[in-house]
mmCIF file of C-alpha atoms in Angstrom:
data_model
loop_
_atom_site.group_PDB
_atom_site.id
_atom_site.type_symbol
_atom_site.label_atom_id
_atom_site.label_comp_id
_atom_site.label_asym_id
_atom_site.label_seq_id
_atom_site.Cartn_x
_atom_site.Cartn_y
_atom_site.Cartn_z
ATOM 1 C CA UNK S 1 -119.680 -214.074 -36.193
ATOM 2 C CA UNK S 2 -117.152 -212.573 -38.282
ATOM 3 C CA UNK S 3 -117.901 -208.567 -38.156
ATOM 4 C CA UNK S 4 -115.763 -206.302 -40.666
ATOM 5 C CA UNK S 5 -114.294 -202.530 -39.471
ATOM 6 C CA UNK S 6 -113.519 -199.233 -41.264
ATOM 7 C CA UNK S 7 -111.797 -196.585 -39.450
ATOM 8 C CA UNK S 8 -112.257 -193.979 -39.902
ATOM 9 C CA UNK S 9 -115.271 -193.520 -41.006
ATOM 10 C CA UNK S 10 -114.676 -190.070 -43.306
ATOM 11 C CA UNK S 11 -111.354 -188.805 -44.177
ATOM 12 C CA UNK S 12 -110.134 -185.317 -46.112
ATOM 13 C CA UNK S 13 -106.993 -184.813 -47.188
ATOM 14 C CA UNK S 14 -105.050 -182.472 -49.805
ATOM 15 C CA UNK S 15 -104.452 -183.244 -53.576
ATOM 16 C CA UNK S 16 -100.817 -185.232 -54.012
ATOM 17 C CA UNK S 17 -101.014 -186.067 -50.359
ATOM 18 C CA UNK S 18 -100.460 -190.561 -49.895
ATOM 19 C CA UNK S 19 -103.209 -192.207 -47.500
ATOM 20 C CA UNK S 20 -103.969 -195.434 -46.132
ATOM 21 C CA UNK S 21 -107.547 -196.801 -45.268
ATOM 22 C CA UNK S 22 -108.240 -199.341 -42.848
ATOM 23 C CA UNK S 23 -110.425 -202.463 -42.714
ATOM 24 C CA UNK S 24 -110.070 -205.109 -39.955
ATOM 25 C CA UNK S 25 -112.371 -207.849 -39.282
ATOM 26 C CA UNK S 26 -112.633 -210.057 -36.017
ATOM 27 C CA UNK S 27 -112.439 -214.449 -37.366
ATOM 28 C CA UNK S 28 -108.590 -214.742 -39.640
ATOM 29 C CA UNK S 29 -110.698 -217.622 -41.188
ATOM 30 C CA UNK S 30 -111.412 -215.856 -44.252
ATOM 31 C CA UNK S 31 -111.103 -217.008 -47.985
ATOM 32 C CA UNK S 32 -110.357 -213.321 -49.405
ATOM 33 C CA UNK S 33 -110.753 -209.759 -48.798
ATOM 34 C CA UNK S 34 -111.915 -207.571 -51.701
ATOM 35 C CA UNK S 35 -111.810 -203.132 -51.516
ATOM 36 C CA UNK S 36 -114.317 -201.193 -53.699
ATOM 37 C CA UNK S 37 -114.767 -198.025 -54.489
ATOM 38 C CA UNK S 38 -118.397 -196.171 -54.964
ATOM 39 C CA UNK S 39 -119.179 -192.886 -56.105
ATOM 40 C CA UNK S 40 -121.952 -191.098 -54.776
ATOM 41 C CA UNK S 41 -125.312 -192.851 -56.125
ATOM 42 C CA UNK S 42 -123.542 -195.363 -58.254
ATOM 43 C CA UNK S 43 -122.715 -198.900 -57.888
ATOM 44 C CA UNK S 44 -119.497 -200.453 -56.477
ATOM 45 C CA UNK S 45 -116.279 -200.560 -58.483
ATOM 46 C CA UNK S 46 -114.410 -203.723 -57.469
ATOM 47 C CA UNK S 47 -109.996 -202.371 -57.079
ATOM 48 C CA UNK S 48 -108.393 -205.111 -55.896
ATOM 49 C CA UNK S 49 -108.953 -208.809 -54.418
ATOM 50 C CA UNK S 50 -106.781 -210.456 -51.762
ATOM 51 C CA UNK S 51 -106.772 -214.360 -51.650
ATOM 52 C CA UNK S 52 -106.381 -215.858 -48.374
ATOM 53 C CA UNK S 53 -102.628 -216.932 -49.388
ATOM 54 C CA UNK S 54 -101.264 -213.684 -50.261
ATOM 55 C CA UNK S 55 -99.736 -210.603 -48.454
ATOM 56 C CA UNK S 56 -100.490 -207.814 -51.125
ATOM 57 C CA UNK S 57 -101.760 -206.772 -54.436
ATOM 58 C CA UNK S 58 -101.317 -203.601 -56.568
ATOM 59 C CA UNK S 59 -103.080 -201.903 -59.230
ATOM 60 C CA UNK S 60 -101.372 -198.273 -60.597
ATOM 61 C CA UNK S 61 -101.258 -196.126 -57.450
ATOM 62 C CA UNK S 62 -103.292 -198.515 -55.096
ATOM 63 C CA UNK S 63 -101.632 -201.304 -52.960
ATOM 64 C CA UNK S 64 -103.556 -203.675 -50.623
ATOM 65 C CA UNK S 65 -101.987 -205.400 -48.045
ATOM 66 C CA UNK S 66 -103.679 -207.999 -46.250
ATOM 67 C CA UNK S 67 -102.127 -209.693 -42.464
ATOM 68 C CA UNK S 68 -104.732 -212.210 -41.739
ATOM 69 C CA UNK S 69 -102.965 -212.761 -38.041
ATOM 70 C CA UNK S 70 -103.806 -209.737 -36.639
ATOM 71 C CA UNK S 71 -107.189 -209.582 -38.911
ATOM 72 C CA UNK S 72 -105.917 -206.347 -40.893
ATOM 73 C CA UNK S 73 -105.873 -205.018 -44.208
ATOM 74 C CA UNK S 74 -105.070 -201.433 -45.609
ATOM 75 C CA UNK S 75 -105.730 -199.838 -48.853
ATOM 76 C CA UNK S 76 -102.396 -197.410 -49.947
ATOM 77 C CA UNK S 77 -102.929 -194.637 -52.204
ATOM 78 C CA UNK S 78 -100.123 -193.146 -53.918
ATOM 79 C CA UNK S 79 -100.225 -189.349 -54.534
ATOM 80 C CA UNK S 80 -103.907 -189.018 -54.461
ATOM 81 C CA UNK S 81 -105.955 -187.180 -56.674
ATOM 82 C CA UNK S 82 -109.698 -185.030 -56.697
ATOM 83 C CA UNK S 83 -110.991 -188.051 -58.747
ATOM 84 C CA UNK S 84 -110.004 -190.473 -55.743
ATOM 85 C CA UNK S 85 -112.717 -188.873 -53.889
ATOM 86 C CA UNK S 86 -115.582 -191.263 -53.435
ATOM 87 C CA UNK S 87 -116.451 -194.392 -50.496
ATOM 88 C CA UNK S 88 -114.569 -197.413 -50.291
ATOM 89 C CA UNK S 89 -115.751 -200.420 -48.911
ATOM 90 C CA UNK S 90 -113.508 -203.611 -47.923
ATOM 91 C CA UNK S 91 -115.764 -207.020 -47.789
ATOM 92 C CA UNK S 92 -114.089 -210.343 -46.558
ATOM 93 C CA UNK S 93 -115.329 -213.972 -47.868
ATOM 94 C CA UNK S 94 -115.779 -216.396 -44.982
ATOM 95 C CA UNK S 95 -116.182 -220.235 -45.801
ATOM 96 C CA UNK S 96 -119.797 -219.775 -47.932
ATOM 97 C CA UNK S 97 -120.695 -217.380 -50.710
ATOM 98 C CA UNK S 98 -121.369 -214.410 -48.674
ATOM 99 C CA UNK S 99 -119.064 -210.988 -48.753
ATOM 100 C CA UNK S 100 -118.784 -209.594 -45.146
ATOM 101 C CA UNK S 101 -119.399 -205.509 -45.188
ATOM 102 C CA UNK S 102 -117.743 -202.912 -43.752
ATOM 103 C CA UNK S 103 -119.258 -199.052 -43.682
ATOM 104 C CA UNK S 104 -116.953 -197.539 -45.382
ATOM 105 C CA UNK S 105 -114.397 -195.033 -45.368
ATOM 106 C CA UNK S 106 -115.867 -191.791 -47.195
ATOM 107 C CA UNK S 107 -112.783 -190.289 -48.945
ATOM 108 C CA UNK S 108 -112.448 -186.541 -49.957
ATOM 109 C CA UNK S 109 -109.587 -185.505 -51.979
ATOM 110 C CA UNK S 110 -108.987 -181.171 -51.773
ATOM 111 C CA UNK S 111 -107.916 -179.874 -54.776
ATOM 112 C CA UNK J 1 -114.691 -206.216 -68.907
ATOM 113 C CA UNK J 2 -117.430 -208.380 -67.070
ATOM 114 C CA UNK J 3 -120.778 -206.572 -67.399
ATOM 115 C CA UNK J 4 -123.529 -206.412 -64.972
ATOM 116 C CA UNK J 5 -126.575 -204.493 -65.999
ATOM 117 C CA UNK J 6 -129.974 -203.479 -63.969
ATOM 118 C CA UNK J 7 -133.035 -202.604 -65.779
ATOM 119 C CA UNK J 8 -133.803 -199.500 -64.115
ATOM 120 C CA UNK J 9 -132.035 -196.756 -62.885
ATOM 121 C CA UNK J 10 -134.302 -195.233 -61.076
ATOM 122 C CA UNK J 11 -137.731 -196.907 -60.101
ATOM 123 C CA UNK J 12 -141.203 -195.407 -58.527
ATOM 124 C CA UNK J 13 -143.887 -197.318 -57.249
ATOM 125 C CA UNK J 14 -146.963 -197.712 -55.328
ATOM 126 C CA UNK J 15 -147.776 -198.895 -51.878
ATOM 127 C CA UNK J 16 -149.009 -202.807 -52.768
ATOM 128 C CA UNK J 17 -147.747 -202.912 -56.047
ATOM 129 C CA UNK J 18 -145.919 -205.761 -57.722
ATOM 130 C CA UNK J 19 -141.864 -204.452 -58.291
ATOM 131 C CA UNK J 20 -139.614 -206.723 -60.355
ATOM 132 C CA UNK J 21 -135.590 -206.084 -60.724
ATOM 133 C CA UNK J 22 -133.807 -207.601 -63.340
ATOM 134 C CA UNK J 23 -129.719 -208.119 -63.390
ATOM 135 C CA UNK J 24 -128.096 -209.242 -66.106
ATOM 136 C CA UNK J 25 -124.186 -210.657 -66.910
ATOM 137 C CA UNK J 26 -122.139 -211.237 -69.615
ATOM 138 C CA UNK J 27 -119.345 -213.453 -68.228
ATOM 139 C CA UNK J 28 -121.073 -217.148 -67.297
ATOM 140 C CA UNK J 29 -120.727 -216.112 -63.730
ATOM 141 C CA UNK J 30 -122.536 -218.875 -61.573
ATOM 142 C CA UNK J 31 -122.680 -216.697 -58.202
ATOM 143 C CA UNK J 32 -125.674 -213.803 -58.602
ATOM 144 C CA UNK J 33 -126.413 -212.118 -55.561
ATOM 145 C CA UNK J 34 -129.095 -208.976 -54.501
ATOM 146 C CA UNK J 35 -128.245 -206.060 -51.825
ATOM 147 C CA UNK J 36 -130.392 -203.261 -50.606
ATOM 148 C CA UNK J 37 -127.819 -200.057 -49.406
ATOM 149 C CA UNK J 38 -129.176 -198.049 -46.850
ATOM 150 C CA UNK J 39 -127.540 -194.808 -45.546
ATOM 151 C CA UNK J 40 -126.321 -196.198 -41.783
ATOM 152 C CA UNK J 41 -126.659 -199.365 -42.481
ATOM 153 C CA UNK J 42 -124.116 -200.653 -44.951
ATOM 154 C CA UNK J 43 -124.855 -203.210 -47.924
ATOM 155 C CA UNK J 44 -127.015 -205.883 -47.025
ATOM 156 C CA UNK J 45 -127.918 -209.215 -48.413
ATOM 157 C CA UNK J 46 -131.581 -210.178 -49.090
ATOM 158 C CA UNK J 47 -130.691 -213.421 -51.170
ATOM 159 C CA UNK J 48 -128.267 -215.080 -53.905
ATOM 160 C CA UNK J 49 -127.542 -217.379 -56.157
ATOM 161 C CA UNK J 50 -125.290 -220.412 -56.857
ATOM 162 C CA UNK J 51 -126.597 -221.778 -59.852
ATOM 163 C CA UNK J 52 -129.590 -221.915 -62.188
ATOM 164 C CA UNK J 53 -132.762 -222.457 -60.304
ATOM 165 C CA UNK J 54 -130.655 -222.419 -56.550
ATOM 166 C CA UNK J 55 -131.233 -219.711 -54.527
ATOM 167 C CA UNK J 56 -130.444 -219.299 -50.681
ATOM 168 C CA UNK J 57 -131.942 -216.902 -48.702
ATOM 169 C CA UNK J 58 -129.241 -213.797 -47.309
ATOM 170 C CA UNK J 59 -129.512 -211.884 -44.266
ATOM 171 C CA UNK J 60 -132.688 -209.551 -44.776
ATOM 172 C CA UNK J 61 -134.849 -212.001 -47.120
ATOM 173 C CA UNK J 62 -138.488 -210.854 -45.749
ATOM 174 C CA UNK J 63 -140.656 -209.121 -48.101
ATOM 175 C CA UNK J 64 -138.581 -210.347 -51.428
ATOM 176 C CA UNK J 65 -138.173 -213.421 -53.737
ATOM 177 C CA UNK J 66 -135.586 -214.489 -56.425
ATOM 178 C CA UNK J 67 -135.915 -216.188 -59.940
ATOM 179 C CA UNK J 68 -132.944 -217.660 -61.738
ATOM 180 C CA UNK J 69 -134.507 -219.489 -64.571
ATOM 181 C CA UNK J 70 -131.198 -218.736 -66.938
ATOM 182 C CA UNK J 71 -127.888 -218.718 -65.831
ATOM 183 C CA UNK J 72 -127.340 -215.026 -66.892
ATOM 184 C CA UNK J 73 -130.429 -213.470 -65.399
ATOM 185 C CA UNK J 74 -131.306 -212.982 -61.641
ATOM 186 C CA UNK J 75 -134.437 -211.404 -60.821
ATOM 187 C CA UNK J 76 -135.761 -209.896 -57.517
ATOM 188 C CA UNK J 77 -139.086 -209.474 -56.840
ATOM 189 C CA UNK J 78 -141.007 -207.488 -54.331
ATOM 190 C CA UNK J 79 -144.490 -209.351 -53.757
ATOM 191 C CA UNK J 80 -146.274 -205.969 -52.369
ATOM 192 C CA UNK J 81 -144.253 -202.717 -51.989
ATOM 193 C CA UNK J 82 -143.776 -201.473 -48.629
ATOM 194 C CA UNK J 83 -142.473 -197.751 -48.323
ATOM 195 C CA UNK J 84 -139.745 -199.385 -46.029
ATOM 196 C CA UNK J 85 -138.625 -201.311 -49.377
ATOM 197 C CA UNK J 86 -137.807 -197.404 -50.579
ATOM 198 C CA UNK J 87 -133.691 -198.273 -50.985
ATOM 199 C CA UNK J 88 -130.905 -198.682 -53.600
ATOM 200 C CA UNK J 89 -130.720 -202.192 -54.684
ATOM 201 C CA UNK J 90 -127.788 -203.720 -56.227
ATOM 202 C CA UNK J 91 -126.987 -206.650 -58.000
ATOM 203 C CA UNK J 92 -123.210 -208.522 -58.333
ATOM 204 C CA UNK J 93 -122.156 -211.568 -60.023
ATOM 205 C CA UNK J 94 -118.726 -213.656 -59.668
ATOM 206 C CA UNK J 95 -116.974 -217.200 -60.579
ATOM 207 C CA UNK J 96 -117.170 -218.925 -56.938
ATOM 208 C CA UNK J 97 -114.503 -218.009 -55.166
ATOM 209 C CA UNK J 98 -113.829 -214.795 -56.677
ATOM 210 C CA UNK J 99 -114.224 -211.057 -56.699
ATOM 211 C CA UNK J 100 -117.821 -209.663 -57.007
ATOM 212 C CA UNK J 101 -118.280 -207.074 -60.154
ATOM 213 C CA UNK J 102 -121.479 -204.993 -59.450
ATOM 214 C CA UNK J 103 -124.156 -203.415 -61.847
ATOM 215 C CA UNK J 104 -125.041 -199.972 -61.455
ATOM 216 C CA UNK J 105 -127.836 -200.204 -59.404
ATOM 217 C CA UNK J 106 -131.850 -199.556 -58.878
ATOM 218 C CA UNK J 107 -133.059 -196.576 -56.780
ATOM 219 C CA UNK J 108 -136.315 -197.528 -55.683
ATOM 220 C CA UNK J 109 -138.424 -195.557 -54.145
ATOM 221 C CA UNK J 110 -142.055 -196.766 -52.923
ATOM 222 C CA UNK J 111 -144.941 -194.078 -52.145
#
């Protein structure tokens, strides 16, 4: 049963500082991995999809990578701001319709 | 910009009452899908949907139904209110195979 892992769990760093979040996830066999981002009481905000065949993708000052071997993807953020400051969530897609949660890294950004 | 809307923001309700949640999206999506988010326990998925009038049952189904009459809309439905229903429910759409864009989500809270 594929089960999906955020460490860590909460994270605080300074304003302009770059960060990486984990997410790693037990079966390789997985279609694509997707990050989100959701602010507190609001619904998910989808950053960046990973199909199955590729390594990375990039969107302004975010970068996923994604190494299906070792069951491992990260979430870069370039020179982070106050507004980064929310949860994010990585979900992998196994062979049905169904995302694959983890808990979340809670991200705080100090001005 | 794909657009998933929820009727409610913010929901009360009785004990035994009858609770319906409506999600609607603008982009021909096929894939609908309902969560609950709990604090500790992560999204989780009561059911979804594949197509008009198809609905398979996700991982915490007891207590709820689904209606997809129209391609667009995906309803859940609560037959009685139980305070342990008392969540944030959210609702996501997506072309198979892709990423999952979420509406903004239904605080419900059952007395």
């Amino acid at each position: 049963k594929q089960e999906v892992t955020q460490i860590p769990a909460a994270l605080s760093v300074p304003e302009g500082e770059n960060l990486v979040l984990n997410c790693s996830f037990t079966d390789s066999a997985i279609y694509n991995l997707q990050w989100f981002r959701q602010d507190p009481g609001k619904g998910l905000t989808s950053l960046l999809l990973i199909q199955s065949s590729q390594r990375e993708q990039t969107s302004g000052r975010l970068n996923a990578s994604l190494d299906k071997s070792s069951g491992r993807s990260t979430l870069y953020i370039a020179a982070s701001q106050p507004g980064d400051s929310a949860t994010y969530l990585c979900a992998v897609r196994g062979s049905n319709y169904q995302l694959i949660w983890g808990a979340g890294t809670k991200l705080i950004i100090k001005p | 910009d794909v657009k998933v809307t929820q009727s409610s923001r913010y929901l009360v309700k009785r004990t035994g009452e009858k609770v319906f949640l409506e999600c609607v999206q603008d982009m021909d999506h096929e894939n609908m899908f309902w969560y609950r988010q709990d604090p500790g326990l992560g999204l989780r998925l009561i059911y979804f949907s594949y197509d008009v009038k198809m609905k398979e049952k996700g991982d915490i189904p007891e207590g709820y139904s689904v209606s997809r009459e129209k391609k667009e809309r995906f309803s859940l439905i609560l037959e009685s209110a139980s305070t342990n229903q008392t969540s944030m429910y959210l609702c996501a759409s997506s072309l198979i195979a892709y990423e999952q864009y979420f509406g903004p989500g239904t605080r419900l809270t059952v007395t």
